[in-house]
């Protein structure tokens, strides 16, 4: 069973509690004014970094599709991701990105 927990601090930390998978993966999003860097840490080591354009007009659905596409591109099974960290200097996107993460992880 997956449980998503949100933190209300400057950096948004989402913890996904899932005892079924053995790998320890964390999805990291660094939201800047012009681009969002998306990476996955696997057992403490950075597996990849990808970039998409920051757009405050995009919907949560659109960001979810982009995030899922990147995970698929790098053959990351979303069920193996145990947590998400979002660091953002674009507060207008915080709610939208939270919602997109909920879509990605079916919570």
mmCIF file of C-alpha atoms in Angstrom:
data_model
loop_
_atom_site.group_PDB
_atom_site.id
_atom_site.type_symbol
_atom_site.label_atom_id
_atom_site.label_comp_id
_atom_site.label_asym_id
_atom_site.label_seq_id
_atom_site.Cartn_x
_atom_site.Cartn_y
_atom_site.Cartn_z
ATOM 1 C CA UNK A 1 0.000 0.000 0.000
ATOM 2 C CA UNK A 2 1.259 3.460 -0.884
ATOM 3 C CA UNK A 3 0.896 6.442 1.428
ATOM 4 C CA UNK A 4 1.960 9.939 0.335
ATOM 5 C CA UNK A 5 2.916 12.468 2.992
ATOM 6 C CA UNK A 6 3.446 16.191 2.321
ATOM 7 C CA UNK A 7 5.676 18.564 4.260
ATOM 8 C CA UNK A 8 4.883 22.281 4.469
ATOM 9 C CA UNK A 9 8.499 23.485 4.546
ATOM 10 C CA UNK A 10 10.295 25.495 1.862
ATOM 11 C CA UNK A 11 11.480 22.301 0.223
ATOM 12 C CA UNK A 12 8.552 19.994 -0.306
ATOM 13 C CA UNK A 13 9.325 16.471 0.799
ATOM 14 C CA UNK A 14 6.923 13.727 -0.129
ATOM 15 C CA UNK A 15 7.407 10.343 1.462
ATOM 16 C CA UNK A 16 5.929 7.329 -0.223
ATOM 17 C CA UNK A 17 5.660 4.397 2.162
ATOM 18 C CA UNK A 18 5.764 1.189 0.175
ATOM 19 C CA UNK A 19 7.181 -1.941 1.749
ATOM 20 C CA UNK A 20 6.768 -4.096 -1.357
ATOM 21 C CA UNK A 21 9.822 -2.970 -3.374
ATOM 22 C CA UNK A 22 13.420 -3.596 -2.314
ATOM 23 C CA UNK A 23 15.172 -0.697 -4.058
ATOM 24 C CA UNK A 24 15.572 2.701 -2.461
ATOM 25 C CA UNK A 25 14.801 5.366 -5.092
ATOM 26 C CA UNK A 26 14.021 9.046 -4.627
ATOM 27 C CA UNK A 27 12.645 11.348 -7.321
ATOM 28 C CA UNK A 28 14.088 14.873 -7.081
ATOM 29 C CA UNK A 29 12.679 17.975 -8.761
ATOM 30 C CA UNK A 30 14.563 21.278 -8.715
ATOM 31 C CA UNK A 31 12.170 23.962 -9.939
ATOM 32 C CA UNK A 32 13.849 27.041 -11.373
ATOM 33 C CA UNK A 33 12.421 30.012 -13.225
ATOM 34 C CA UNK A 34 13.302 28.662 -16.675
ATOM 35 C CA UNK A 35 13.636 24.914 -16.226
ATOM 36 C CA UNK A 36 12.854 22.028 -13.921
ATOM 37 C CA UNK A 37 15.625 19.508 -13.341
ATOM 38 C CA UNK A 38 14.289 16.022 -12.688
ATOM 39 C CA UNK A 39 16.517 13.277 -11.343
ATOM 40 C CA UNK A 40 16.347 9.938 -9.610
ATOM 41 C CA UNK A 41 18.655 8.822 -6.833
ATOM 42 C CA UNK A 42 19.025 5.051 -6.632
ATOM 43 C CA UNK A 43 20.430 3.800 -3.321
ATOM 44 C CA UNK A 44 22.037 7.215 -2.751
ATOM 45 C CA UNK A 45 23.619 7.602 -6.214
ATOM 46 C CA UNK A 46 22.276 9.866 -8.938
ATOM 47 C CA UNK A 47 20.970 7.703 -11.797
ATOM 48 C CA UNK A 48 20.060 10.463 -14.239
ATOM 49 C CA UNK A 49 19.066 14.114 -14.603
ATOM 50 C CA UNK A 50 16.629 15.385 -17.208
ATOM 51 C CA UNK A 51 15.246 18.876 -17.818
ATOM 52 C CA UNK A 52 11.884 20.297 -18.845
ATOM 53 C CA UNK A 53 10.805 23.902 -19.293
ATOM 54 C CA UNK A 54 9.147 25.677 -16.379
ATOM 55 C CA UNK A 55 5.690 26.878 -17.376
ATOM 56 C CA UNK A 56 3.273 28.232 -14.770
ATOM 57 C CA UNK A 57 0.419 27.739 -17.259
ATOM 58 C CA UNK A 58 0.856 23.947 -17.417
ATOM 59 C CA UNK A 59 -1.663 21.847 -15.561
ATOM 60 C CA UNK A 60 -0.935 19.090 -13.056
ATOM 61 C CA UNK A 61 -1.964 16.563 -15.719
ATOM 62 C CA UNK A 62 0.588 17.978 -18.155
ATOM 63 C CA UNK A 63 3.395 17.853 -15.584
ATOM 64 C CA UNK A 64 2.380 14.313 -14.589
ATOM 65 C CA UNK A 65 2.602 13.196 -18.218
ATOM 66 C CA UNK A 66 6.056 14.761 -18.561
ATOM 67 C CA UNK A 67 7.319 13.193 -15.323
ATOM 68 C CA UNK A 68 5.929 9.768 -16.283
ATOM 69 C CA UNK A 69 7.504 10.063 -19.729
ATOM 70 C CA UNK A 70 10.904 10.830 -18.215
ATOM 71 C CA UNK A 71 10.628 7.925 -15.774
ATOM 72 C CA UNK A 72 9.708 5.638 -18.679
ATOM 73 C CA UNK A 73 12.557 7.016 -20.819
ATOM 74 C CA UNK A 74 15.049 5.990 -18.130
ATOM 75 C CA UNK A 75 13.178 2.709 -17.415
ATOM 76 C CA UNK A 76 12.324 3.666 -13.839
ATOM 77 C CA UNK A 77 9.347 1.744 -12.457
ATOM 78 C CA UNK A 78 7.381 4.285 -10.430
ATOM 79 C CA UNK A 79 6.583 1.536 -7.904
ATOM 80 C CA UNK A 80 10.250 1.493 -6.899
ATOM 81 C CA UNK A 81 10.286 5.217 -6.007
ATOM 82 C CA UNK A 82 10.098 5.584 -2.226
ATOM 83 C CA UNK A 83 10.096 9.373 -1.950
ATOM 84 C CA UNK A 84 9.975 12.689 -3.761
ATOM 85 C CA UNK A 85 11.833 15.907 -2.987
ATOM 86 C CA UNK A 86 10.779 19.172 -4.626
ATOM 87 C CA UNK A 87 12.928 22.271 -4.241
ATOM 88 C CA UNK A 88 11.282 25.310 -5.802
ATOM 89 C CA UNK A 89 11.890 29.013 -6.366
ATOM 90 C CA UNK A 90 8.530 29.193 -8.204
ATOM 91 C CA UNK A 91 5.887 29.027 -5.460
ATOM 92 C CA UNK A 92 3.063 29.316 -8.009
ATOM 93 C CA UNK A 93 3.910 25.784 -9.151
ATOM 94 C CA UNK A 94 4.061 24.080 -5.740
ATOM 95 C CA UNK A 95 0.399 23.036 -5.648
ATOM 96 C CA UNK A 96 0.415 21.993 -9.311
ATOM 97 C CA UNK A 97 3.533 19.856 -8.873
ATOM 98 C CA UNK A 98 2.155 18.251 -5.710
ATOM 99 C CA UNK A 99 -0.976 17.329 -7.625
ATOM 100 C CA UNK A 100 1.067 15.963 -10.525
ATOM 101 C CA UNK A 101 3.071 13.777 -8.108
ATOM 102 C CA UNK A 102 -0.205 12.448 -6.723
ATOM 103 C CA UNK A 103 -1.248 11.526 -10.272
ATOM 104 C CA UNK A 104 2.115 9.878 -11.009
ATOM 105 C CA UNK A 105 2.001 7.729 -7.873
ATOM 106 C CA UNK A 106 -1.772 7.063 -7.873
ATOM 107 C CA UNK A 107 -2.384 8.585 -4.458
#
